[in-house]
Amino acid sequence: MATETTNLTDGMHVLADALLLNGIDKMYGVVGIPVTDVARIGQGKGIRFIAMRHEADAGNAAAAEGFLTGKPGVYLTVSAPGYLNGLPPLKEATVNGFPVIMISGSSTRDIVDMGSGDYEGMDQYNYAKPFCKAAYRIDDIKDIGLGVARAIRTACSGRPGGVYLDVPGEMMGMAMDAAEAEATLFKVVDPCPAMVPSQESIDRAVELLASAKHPLVVLGKGAAIAQAENEVQEFFEKTSIPYQPMSMAKGLMPDTSPLSTASCRGLALRSADVVLLMGARLNWMLSFGREKPWNPDAKFIQIDIDPTEIDNARPIAAPIVGDMKSALRLLNAALDKTPVKASDEWLSMLNEAKEKNNAKFAARTSADTVPMDHFNALGRINKVMEKHPDLYLVNEGANTLDDCRNIVNIYKPRHRLDCGTWGVMGVGTGYAIGTAVTTGGQVVSIHGDSAFGFDGMEVETACRFNLPIVFMVFNNGGIYKGDFQNIGTDGDPSPLTLMASAHYEKMIEAFGGVGYYVETPDELEKALEEAIASKKTCLIDVQIDIHAGEESGHIGNLNPVPVVGPLAPKPKEA
Ligand code: ADP
Ligand code: TZD
Ligand code: MG
């Protein structure tokens, strides 16, 4: 007679229950031993499983979800090779401050520890530690609830980031009484708690701000992650202080705001005497706050949730340590008592520069030149996207990234996702998929041809899930552009050269998506409008001049300069 087993459960069922209890109803990943049934059982219980083609892309999709929602996105990988593929996005999410949890199956602990050569055996738990905020391994089925709770709280609280959760195969095969297992699970209370800064730090900041002649805000993605748009908007309504948007903070204030200094960045940074950092680090992107173009006498106020970020590269005169919403609420309240308004002199000085720069820019973005360059192609895209302010924009590449950031306006918070703090190529298709899945909205995903090469296979995933994503590949035939020459004699293409004659649109046709190939601004506009209206998964190959693009986009200055040889700068003629 068969034994009655209905009162038993196992690690895989308990893991799915623990995630669902905590509101995690999606997972991205690639399955295989020992996690296939984790995905199948989860799917059976109502966790949507987005099966992808590469773990890095799954990690990026989950990271996008984390950025968009403030709750951790979750991705699942198999042991060693899948785990290793999944590590880069874990580190990148941690660097960007996106909450994400990587769950990875692993092999039998004692065999791994003895070095006996288990199937895909590797000390995953320890190797993960430097690549995330924290790593946890669940060795006992009774600890699943605890492990999931630890992972969620660590990923979202403080500065968000990546968490590694190791789930050994043998643990997931453990059985236990179902009722007893249920009793081990719990829902995390307030996983992303408010952290209210001291009133003293607010008063100090307001005093400094009130003393400014040329105050400037740097609006960073920390404010986007904090979902502090209402407080941010209230601050600008009260003060009319101009601001410099960092790329993923675009949309917290619409890019069309008269207070944006995006088109007169140099002047704004050079002239500001008091700078308020709202969720932006003084890292390389902001020249550490101490190098050109900053005014050397500028004083800084910094709002950040991470106290160790303060004084990272220069003294901060008025640190405010706390979460952005709480900090801005207190700041806005203090501004009622001590009003601060940007002067007309400061705003007109910036406006004058903006008008000049915008006129120069407009000539390039509205040109009808063929072959297209990044400018007129992006100008047309901006024109189309203006009509569809709800569209999400994903963006990667070098020139394709930098020029798009400057040209394509964003109107809503968290509607732009890009290469982020490290400038990573290959995040785009994962971000696009994560965004479409998480929001149910439409995505325009703009990639350089090199960038697209890293993760382009995910167009199959996008087609399989019928996601309304318009991928656009800016094909200028190479990394930065397509006209570099091999400086040696073997006749191979240069290290930067890719295939300008490639028809990327054919890739998506292979999977039943809709491909477009465009060579002129009019064709581009028509194809994009049609693709958006169709809500189908589409890919537009945007042919760009192979001569269009600067080496390394806007950050060529970071390249070491050869001292001798053909690549050394030519001596200036006397
Ligand atoms: P950007 O690239 O836009 O300049 P960074 O990623 O460099 O932005 O900086 C974002 C900063 O925001 C980080 O230092 C992070 O600690 C901070 N941050 C993240 N979430 C919050 C929050 N909820 N409240 C306050 N600061 C936050
Ligand atoms: N590998 C990874 C993972 N990230 C990187 N940033 C790079 C390599 C180096 N890299 C850049 O920094 S930009 C870029 C690479 C390879 C590609 C730029 O070419 P593109 O865009 O075709 O994507 P443009 O429009 O031609 O500049
Ligand atoms: Mg290119």
XYZ file of C-alpha atoms and ligand atoms in Angstrom:
629
model
C 0.000 0.000 0.000
C 1.307 3.446 -0.904
C 2.452 5.567 2.000
C 0.449 8.753 2.656
C 2.785 11.626 1.753
C 0.363 14.489 1.244
C 1.407 16.184 4.481
C 5.006 16.503 3.255
C 6.599 19.318 1.332
C 10.108 19.938 -0.024
C 12.627 22.744 -0.324
C 11.532 23.803 -3.799
C 7.884 24.222 -2.765
C 8.859 26.041 0.416
C 11.135 28.407 -1.515
C 8.304 29.335 -3.887
C 5.960 29.847 -0.921
C 8.470 32.072 0.855
C 8.912 34.261 -2.217
C 5.180 34.531 -2.874
C 4.455 35.357 0.758
C 6.801 38.316 0.321
C 5.152 39.534 -2.848
C 7.782 38.182 -5.238
C 5.715 36.971 -8.141
C 8.258 37.039 -10.958
C 11.584 35.411 -11.643
C 13.964 35.659 -14.568
C 16.472 32.951 -15.293
C 17.935 29.990 -17.097
C 17.164 26.528 -15.704
C 19.002 23.209 -15.490
C 20.376 21.025 -12.686
C 19.496 21.617 -9.829
C 16.932 24.402 -10.265
C 14.633 23.255 -13.076
C 11.890 22.267 -10.682
C 12.290 25.458 -8.673
C 11.141 27.290 -11.792
C 8.427 24.776 -12.700
C 7.020 24.585 -9.185
C 7.169 28.370 -8.843
C 5.348 28.770 -12.132
C 2.737 26.278 -10.973
C 2.170 28.333 -7.835
C 1.868 31.650 -9.716
C 5.418 33.001 -9.936
C 5.770 34.254 -13.498
C 8.961 32.732 -14.882
C 10.667 34.643 -17.672
C 12.983 32.041 -19.170
C 15.869 33.837 -20.824
C 18.857 32.928 -22.977
C 21.714 34.050 -20.744
C 21.993 34.558 -16.986
C 23.547 38.018 -17.317
C 20.474 39.175 -19.203
C 18.201 37.583 -16.610
C 20.156 39.453 -13.930
C 19.759 42.709 -15.806
C 16.037 42.132 -16.281
C 15.711 41.567 -12.537
C 17.834 44.660 -11.830
C 15.543 46.745 -14.032
C 12.603 45.508 -11.987
C 14.445 46.507 -8.821
C 15.116 50.012 -10.142
C 11.549 50.464 -11.330
C 9.769 49.185 -8.236
C 12.185 49.575 -5.321
C 11.519 45.898 -4.525
C 14.115 43.278 -5.349
C 13.940 41.658 -8.763
C 14.849 37.976 -8.563
C 16.797 35.790 -10.980
C 17.589 32.116 -10.923
C 20.698 30.347 -12.175
C 22.144 26.849 -12.198
C 25.390 26.053 -10.423
C 28.945 27.008 -11.456
C 28.706 28.106 -15.126
C 25.246 29.658 -14.821
C 26.242 31.138 -11.495
C 29.370 32.704 -13.016
C 27.355 34.166 -15.892
C 25.015 35.649 -13.327
C 27.673 37.395 -11.234
C 28.396 40.478 -13.409
C 24.857 41.862 -13.225
C 24.871 41.185 -9.470
C 27.909 43.392 -9.053
C 26.623 45.960 -11.519
C 23.278 46.199 -9.718
C 25.183 46.666 -6.473
C 27.295 49.447 -7.988
C 24.153 51.093 -9.369
C 22.228 50.647 -6.107
C 19.448 48.495 -7.602
C 17.800 45.909 -5.338
C 18.189 42.433 -6.798
C 18.442 38.848 -5.556
C 20.353 36.171 -7.419
C 19.223 32.695 -6.403
C 21.591 30.011 -7.535
C 21.499 26.273 -7.191
C 24.740 24.746 -5.953
C 26.341 21.354 -5.567
C 26.803 19.136 -2.572
C 28.681 21.059 0.045
C 30.910 18.335 1.497
C 32.012 17.185 -1.965
C 32.797 20.766 -2.955
C 34.695 21.367 0.284
C 36.709 18.182 -0.183
C 37.546 19.147 -3.777
C 36.349 15.748 -5.003
C 35.036 17.078 -8.304
C 31.269 17.278 -7.994
C 29.128 18.101 -11.047
C 29.495 21.878 -11.453
C 31.046 21.967 -8.001
C 32.275 25.349 -6.819
C 32.417 27.357 -3.600
C 29.783 29.717 -4.950
C 28.737 31.206 -1.620
C 32.187 32.472 -0.744
C 33.091 33.566 -4.261
C 29.952 35.712 -4.447
C 30.723 37.830 -1.389
C 32.807 40.585 -3.016
C 30.249 40.917 -5.802
C 27.206 41.838 -3.744
C 25.974 43.509 -0.565
C 25.683 40.157 1.178
C 25.595 36.427 0.462
C 23.529 33.844 2.344
C 23.428 30.073 1.974
C 20.390 28.086 3.047
C 21.625 24.691 4.222
C 18.431 23.526 5.886
C 14.882 23.520 4.573
C 13.779 25.031 7.899
C 15.838 28.156 7.139
C 14.284 28.988 3.768
C 11.922 31.564 5.249
C 14.775 33.199 7.112
C 17.087 33.169 4.091
C 14.496 34.761 1.814
C 13.694 37.396 4.430
C 17.397 38.228 4.922
C 17.850 38.534 1.184
C 14.877 40.859 0.735
C 15.735 43.191 3.596
C 19.394 43.396 2.646
C 18.610 44.077 -1.017
C 16.168 46.956 -0.372
C 17.235 48.681 2.799
C 19.848 51.422 3.082
C 21.593 51.803 -0.264
C 19.916 49.029 -2.242
C 22.011 46.424 -4.024
C 22.527 42.815 -4.981
C 22.163 39.815 -2.687
C 23.346 36.302 -3.428
C 21.201 33.440 -2.129
C 22.763 30.008 -2.408
C 20.341 27.078 -2.503
C 22.167 23.724 -2.575
C 20.440 20.969 -4.534
C 20.365 18.612 -1.581
C 18.607 21.223 0.577
C 15.935 21.705 -2.064
C 15.322 17.973 -2.106
C 14.800 17.867 1.680
C 11.320 16.948 2.865
C 9.422 18.178 5.897
C 5.918 18.362 7.265
C 4.013 20.952 5.217
C 2.329 22.633 8.181
C 5.597 22.870 10.079
C 7.274 24.313 6.985
C 4.578 26.939 6.619
C 5.143 27.990 10.201
C 8.783 28.781 9.412
C 7.864 31.391 6.798
C 7.237 35.047 7.481
C 6.602 38.274 5.647
C 9.274 40.924 6.067
C 7.851 43.967 7.841
C 8.818 47.312 6.275
C 11.752 45.993 4.200
C 12.810 49.487 3.070
C 12.326 51.556 6.219
C 12.397 55.346 6.254
C 15.643 56.693 7.684
C 14.934 60.198 8.874
C 17.883 62.600 8.951
C 18.539 64.849 11.929
C 16.912 68.287 12.048
C 20.340 69.723 12.773
C 21.667 68.473 9.423
C 18.664 69.995 7.651
C 19.118 73.370 9.339
C 22.806 73.440 8.450
C 21.979 72.701 4.825
C 19.268 75.360 4.583
C 21.573 77.957 6.061
C 24.210 77.169 3.438
C 21.668 77.095 0.627
C 20.286 80.460 1.700
C 23.781 81.964 1.500
C 24.232 80.900 -2.138
C 24.398 83.289 -5.045
C 24.422 80.536 -7.646
C 22.844 77.417 -6.125
C 22.662 74.244 -8.205
C 21.098 70.832 -7.587
C 22.564 67.651 -9.021
C 19.652 65.276 -9.338
C 20.821 61.657 -9.275
C 19.349 58.219 -9.672
C 19.241 57.817 -5.880
C 16.215 60.122 -5.933
C 14.650 57.961 -8.652
C 15.280 54.763 -6.700
C 13.777 56.459 -3.634
C 10.652 57.302 -5.690
C 10.916 60.820 -4.304
C 9.508 62.639 -7.359
C 6.725 64.433 -5.454
C 9.161 65.790 -2.890
C 11.683 66.681 -5.607
C 9.059 68.583 -7.582
C 7.898 70.423 -4.469
C 11.474 71.476 -3.753
C 11.886 72.981 -7.223
C 8.505 74.699 -7.096
C 9.555 76.338 -3.839
C 13.086 77.347 -4.798
C 13.338 77.571 -8.623
C 16.928 76.395 -8.166
C 18.348 75.106 -11.444
C 19.413 71.493 -11.613
C 21.684 69.170 -13.527
C 19.989 65.815 -14.181
C 22.069 62.637 -14.088
C 20.981 60.249 -16.777
C 18.696 57.898 -14.858
C 17.265 60.783 -12.841
C 15.891 62.282 -16.043
C 12.111 62.419 -15.817
C 11.914 63.039 -12.061
C 11.459 66.536 -13.448
C 10.400 66.562 -17.111
C 13.452 67.256 -19.290
C 11.569 70.214 -20.735
C 11.613 71.998 -17.351
C 13.069 75.521 -17.615
C 15.187 74.721 -14.537
C 17.129 71.952 -16.282
C 20.734 72.884 -17.062
C 21.327 69.805 -19.219
C 22.201 71.961 -22.207
C 24.537 74.318 -20.317
C 26.233 71.799 -18.055
C 29.712 73.321 -18.183
C 28.548 76.785 -17.251
C 26.271 75.499 -14.480
C 28.969 73.395 -12.831
C 31.633 76.063 -13.288
C 29.517 78.847 -11.819
C 27.663 77.145 -8.967
C 28.803 78.263 -5.518
C 26.579 75.920 -3.486
C 25.750 72.504 -4.866
C 23.046 70.248 -3.441
C 23.552 66.593 -4.326
C 20.204 64.783 -4.327
C 21.061 61.090 -4.649
C 24.152 61.523 -6.817
C 27.653 60.376 -5.896
C 30.707 62.534 -6.494
C 32.280 59.761 -8.560
C 34.014 59.927 -11.962
C 30.828 61.075 -13.643
C 30.912 64.276 -11.616
C 34.707 64.707 -11.744
C 34.761 63.825 -8.021
C 33.442 67.322 -7.306
C 36.982 68.617 -7.218
C 38.202 68.762 -10.804
C 37.211 70.795 -13.845
C 34.593 72.010 -14.626
C 33.689 72.590 -10.940
C 34.205 75.952 -9.310
C 37.053 75.205 -6.833
C 35.341 77.322 -4.161
C 31.963 75.607 -4.416
C 30.490 74.187 -1.200
C 28.499 70.971 -1.210
C 25.352 69.758 0.515
C 24.790 66.025 0.075
C 21.656 63.995 0.746
C 22.477 60.301 0.788
C 21.227 57.229 2.578
C 24.752 55.871 2.916
C 26.825 57.757 5.491
C 30.083 56.380 4.080
C 29.408 58.168 0.817
C 29.886 61.562 2.438
C 33.376 63.075 1.889
C 34.190 60.259 -0.571
C 36.324 62.545 -2.717
C 36.111 66.042 -1.231
C 34.808 67.714 1.910
C 31.028 67.991 2.189
C 30.013 71.128 4.083
C 26.495 69.980 4.916
C 25.827 66.226 4.895
C 22.234 65.030 5.259
C 22.196 61.321 5.927
C 18.831 59.701 5.478
C 16.368 58.508 2.885
C 15.529 60.961 0.117
C 11.814 61.234 0.805
C 12.242 61.941 4.496
C 15.134 64.312 3.850
C 13.255 66.319 1.235
C 10.123 66.480 3.361
C 12.133 68.026 6.189
C 14.011 70.275 3.804
C 10.810 71.471 2.129
C 9.310 72.193 5.536
C 12.409 74.131 6.591
C 12.214 76.150 3.383
C 8.780 77.378 4.477
C 10.507 79.055 7.427
C 13.630 80.142 5.551
C 12.607 80.655 1.919
C 15.301 80.272 -0.708
C 14.777 81.426 -4.302
C 17.203 81.323 -7.201
C 17.915 84.840 -8.409
C 16.805 86.154 -11.797
C 20.431 87.040 -12.534
C 21.495 83.364 -12.145
C 18.568 81.979 -14.096
C 19.005 84.425 -16.981
C 22.718 83.727 -17.156
C 21.955 80.030 -17.585
C 19.058 80.636 -19.953
C 21.167 82.692 -22.284
C 23.726 79.899 -22.572
C 20.955 77.335 -23.010
C 19.343 79.239 -25.849
C 22.648 79.518 -27.699
C 23.487 75.840 -27.244
C 19.981 74.685 -28.088
C 20.035 76.615 -31.364
C 23.356 74.967 -32.318
C 22.014 71.576 -31.329
C 18.696 71.994 -33.132
C 20.470 72.511 -36.446
C 22.133 69.108 -36.072
C 19.194 67.169 -34.671
C 16.772 68.383 -37.330
C 19.116 67.948 -40.317
C 17.895 65.703 -43.119
C 21.408 64.537 -43.997
C 21.846 61.009 -45.345
C 23.635 58.857 -44.325
C 22.319 59.721 -40.896
C 24.514 60.415 -37.911
C 23.611 59.899 -34.246
C 22.267 63.440 -34.034
C 19.651 63.523 -36.726
C 18.561 59.942 -36.084
C 18.060 60.697 -32.375
C 16.420 64.020 -33.217
C 13.717 62.125 -35.102
C 13.329 59.610 -32.309
C 12.880 62.491 -29.868
C 10.185 63.939 -32.095
C 8.294 60.642 -32.071
C 8.761 59.981 -28.361
C 7.465 63.461 -27.520
C 4.078 62.216 -28.683
C 4.316 59.141 -26.459
C 5.593 60.359 -23.079
C 4.640 57.077 -21.406
C 7.213 55.098 -23.382
C 10.129 53.693 -21.423
C 13.567 54.229 -22.914
C 16.460 51.803 -22.581
C 19.793 52.926 -23.960
C 23.314 51.538 -24.369
C 26.353 52.176 -26.535
C 28.986 54.907 -26.543
C 27.871 57.699 -28.892
C 24.472 56.042 -29.083
C 24.301 56.426 -25.287
C 25.801 59.866 -24.800
C 23.990 61.563 -27.663
C 20.670 59.920 -26.812
C 20.968 61.080 -23.209
C 21.322 64.637 -24.486
C 18.798 64.529 -27.307
C 15.871 62.339 -26.282
C 13.732 63.925 -23.584
C 12.200 61.955 -20.737
C 9.009 63.153 -19.125
C 8.289 60.716 -16.311
C 10.272 59.300 -13.392
C 12.179 56.038 -13.927
C 11.483 56.010 -17.660
C 15.129 55.894 -18.704
C 17.398 52.904 -18.008
C 20.945 52.799 -19.321
C 24.531 51.548 -18.924
C 24.684 53.138 -15.465
C 27.601 53.908 -13.205
C 30.051 51.533 -14.875
C 28.995 52.152 -18.486
C 28.258 48.480 -19.104
C 27.512 47.155 -22.601
C 25.073 44.272 -22.823
C 22.561 45.472 -20.252
C 20.045 46.739 -22.797
C 17.936 43.788 -23.896
C 17.718 42.506 -20.322
C 16.652 45.926 -19.062
C 14.109 46.223 -21.870
C 12.609 42.821 -21.073
C 12.548 43.496 -17.325
C 10.903 46.862 -17.935
C 8.235 45.528 -20.286
C 7.449 42.616 -17.956
C 7.392 44.724 -14.792
C 5.412 47.714 -16.041
C 3.264 46.187 -18.770
C 4.256 49.336 -20.692
C 5.933 49.831 -24.050
C 9.687 50.139 -24.366
C 11.962 51.709 -26.960
C 15.389 50.146 -26.549
C 18.210 51.967 -28.358
C 21.514 50.108 -28.751
C 24.808 50.789 -30.478
C 25.652 47.949 -32.873
C 28.477 46.850 -30.606
C 26.355 47.061 -27.456
C 23.604 45.001 -29.083
C 26.082 42.249 -29.894
C 26.482 41.396 -26.220
C 22.902 40.455 -25.513
C 21.052 40.514 -28.838
C 19.896 36.900 -28.571
C 17.312 38.018 -26.032
C 15.164 39.303 -28.884
C 13.971 35.694 -29.001
C 12.825 35.978 -25.374
C 11.078 39.256 -26.158
C 9.278 37.615 -29.109
C 8.426 34.460 -27.133
C 6.755 36.578 -24.454
C 5.172 38.935 -27.017
C 6.675 41.967 -25.319
C 5.916 45.385 -26.824
C 9.548 46.400 -27.246
C 10.969 48.313 -30.207
C 14.668 47.483 -30.347
C 16.716 49.935 -32.398
C 20.258 49.110 -33.456
C 22.350 52.133 -34.427
C 24.511 50.494 -37.041
C 27.619 52.561 -37.712
C 29.697 49.440 -38.275
C 31.709 49.420 -35.119
C 32.704 50.271 -31.629
C 32.363 54.089 -31.618
C 32.264 54.109 -35.466
C 33.108 51.962 -38.430
C 36.011 53.639 -40.188
C 38.977 52.726 -37.994
C 41.919 51.087 -39.805
C 44.153 48.217 -38.735
C 47.517 49.875 -38.004
C 49.374 46.597 -38.650
C 49.822 44.649 -41.849
C 47.815 41.423 -41.456
C 44.806 42.846 -43.274
C 42.302 41.921 -40.540
C 39.564 44.395 -39.648
C 40.575 46.872 -36.936
C 39.744 45.905 -33.328
C 36.906 48.420 -33.451
C 35.343 47.368 -36.711
C 32.058 45.470 -36.962
C 29.894 44.716 -39.960
C 28.284 47.898 -41.250
C 26.516 45.860 -43.939
C 24.779 43.701 -41.309
C 20.997 43.639 -41.418
C 20.170 43.358 -37.722
C 16.446 43.481 -38.461
C 16.702 39.979 -39.893
C 17.567 38.654 -36.446
C 14.126 39.393 -35.111
C 12.393 38.155 -38.243
C 13.850 34.733 -37.430
C 11.696 34.700 -34.313
C 8.494 36.075 -35.781
C 9.090 39.695 -34.782
C 8.873 42.606 -37.195
C 12.053 43.986 -38.748
C 12.626 47.400 -40.318
C 15.686 48.714 -42.106
C 15.953 52.505 -42.367
C 18.457 54.835 -43.972
C 16.790 58.255 -43.756
C 15.178 60.313 -40.976
C 11.776 60.052 -42.681
C 12.013 56.271 -42.946
C 13.094 56.138 -39.323
C 10.178 58.223 -38.104
C 7.682 56.196 -40.105
C 9.081 52.849 -38.941
C 9.156 53.904 -35.294
C 5.601 55.254 -35.364
C 4.408 52.065 -37.023
C 6.316 49.833 -34.625
C 4.916 51.659 -31.588
C 1.364 51.540 -32.933
C 1.638 47.801 -33.658
C 2.630 46.958 -30.051
C 4.571 44.053 -31.579
C 8.139 43.057 -30.822
C 10.121 44.942 -33.462
C 13.695 45.691 -34.390
C 14.739 48.676 -36.477
C 18.210 48.616 -38.029
C 19.089 52.312 -38.130
C 21.890 52.758 -40.676
C 24.314 55.411 -39.477
C 27.304 56.832 -41.312
C 30.393 54.718 -40.570
C 32.245 57.993 -40.012
C 29.759 59.178 -37.355
C 30.857 58.966 -33.722
C 33.686 60.038 -31.435
C 36.151 57.559 -29.993
C 34.738 56.520 -26.577
C 31.760 58.871 -26.998
C 31.975 61.745 -24.535
C 34.645 60.173 -22.334
C 37.573 59.806 -24.708
C 39.641 61.739 -22.171
C 39.726 58.592 -20.003
C 41.854 56.679 -22.543
C 45.600 56.504 -21.866
C 47.427 58.381 -24.617
C 50.126 56.502 -26.585
C 53.424 58.359 -26.396
C 54.984 56.884 -29.535
C 53.793 55.199 -32.722
C 51.070 55.986 -35.224
C 48.397 56.457 -32.528
C 50.391 59.096 -30.623
C 49.051 62.618 -31.026
C 50.690 64.469 -33.905
C 53.085 67.173 -32.704
C 51.614 70.626 -33.223
C 53.177 72.511 -36.116
C 55.282 75.463 -35.018
P 23.983 59.120 -10.443
O 24.718 58.113 -11.268
O 22.624 59.412 -10.942
O 24.808 60.324 -10.147
P 24.698 57.520 -8.167
O 24.357 56.099 -8.402
O 26.108 57.922 -8.338
O 23.703 58.436 -9.016
O 24.287 57.926 -6.689
C 23.096 57.539 -6.134
C 23.206 57.758 -4.649
O 21.884 57.739 -4.111
C 24.008 56.690 -3.926
O 25.069 57.248 -3.212
C 22.984 56.032 -2.993
O 23.513 55.698 -1.721
C 21.932 57.109 -2.861
N 20.596 56.579 -2.565
C 20.030 55.452 -3.018
N 18.796 55.306 -2.526
C 18.575 56.372 -1.728
C 17.488 56.806 -0.921
N 16.368 56.099 -0.815
N 17.619 57.956 -0.248
C 18.756 58.691 -0.325
N 19.803 58.325 -1.074
C 19.733 57.191 -1.761
N 32.539 45.488 -22.524
C 31.610 45.834 -21.610
C 30.850 44.768 -20.893
N 31.344 47.104 -21.325
C 32.053 48.081 -21.968
N 31.783 49.333 -21.637
C 32.995 47.756 -22.977
C 33.198 46.430 -23.207
C 33.790 48.808 -23.766
N 32.884 49.603 -24.602
C 32.437 50.841 -24.233
O 32.725 51.440 -23.183
S 31.356 51.468 -25.380
C 31.481 50.104 -26.372
C 32.367 49.176 -25.814
C 32.688 47.870 -26.457
C 30.701 49.988 -27.645
C 30.454 51.287 -28.354
O 29.980 51.059 -29.653
P 28.459 51.014 -30.005
O 28.025 52.545 -29.938
O 28.341 50.503 -31.385
O 27.687 50.292 -28.999
P 28.500 53.752 -30.898
O 27.265 54.500 -31.220
O 29.121 53.146 -32.130
O 29.478 54.611 -30.172
Mg 28.565 51.468 -33.172
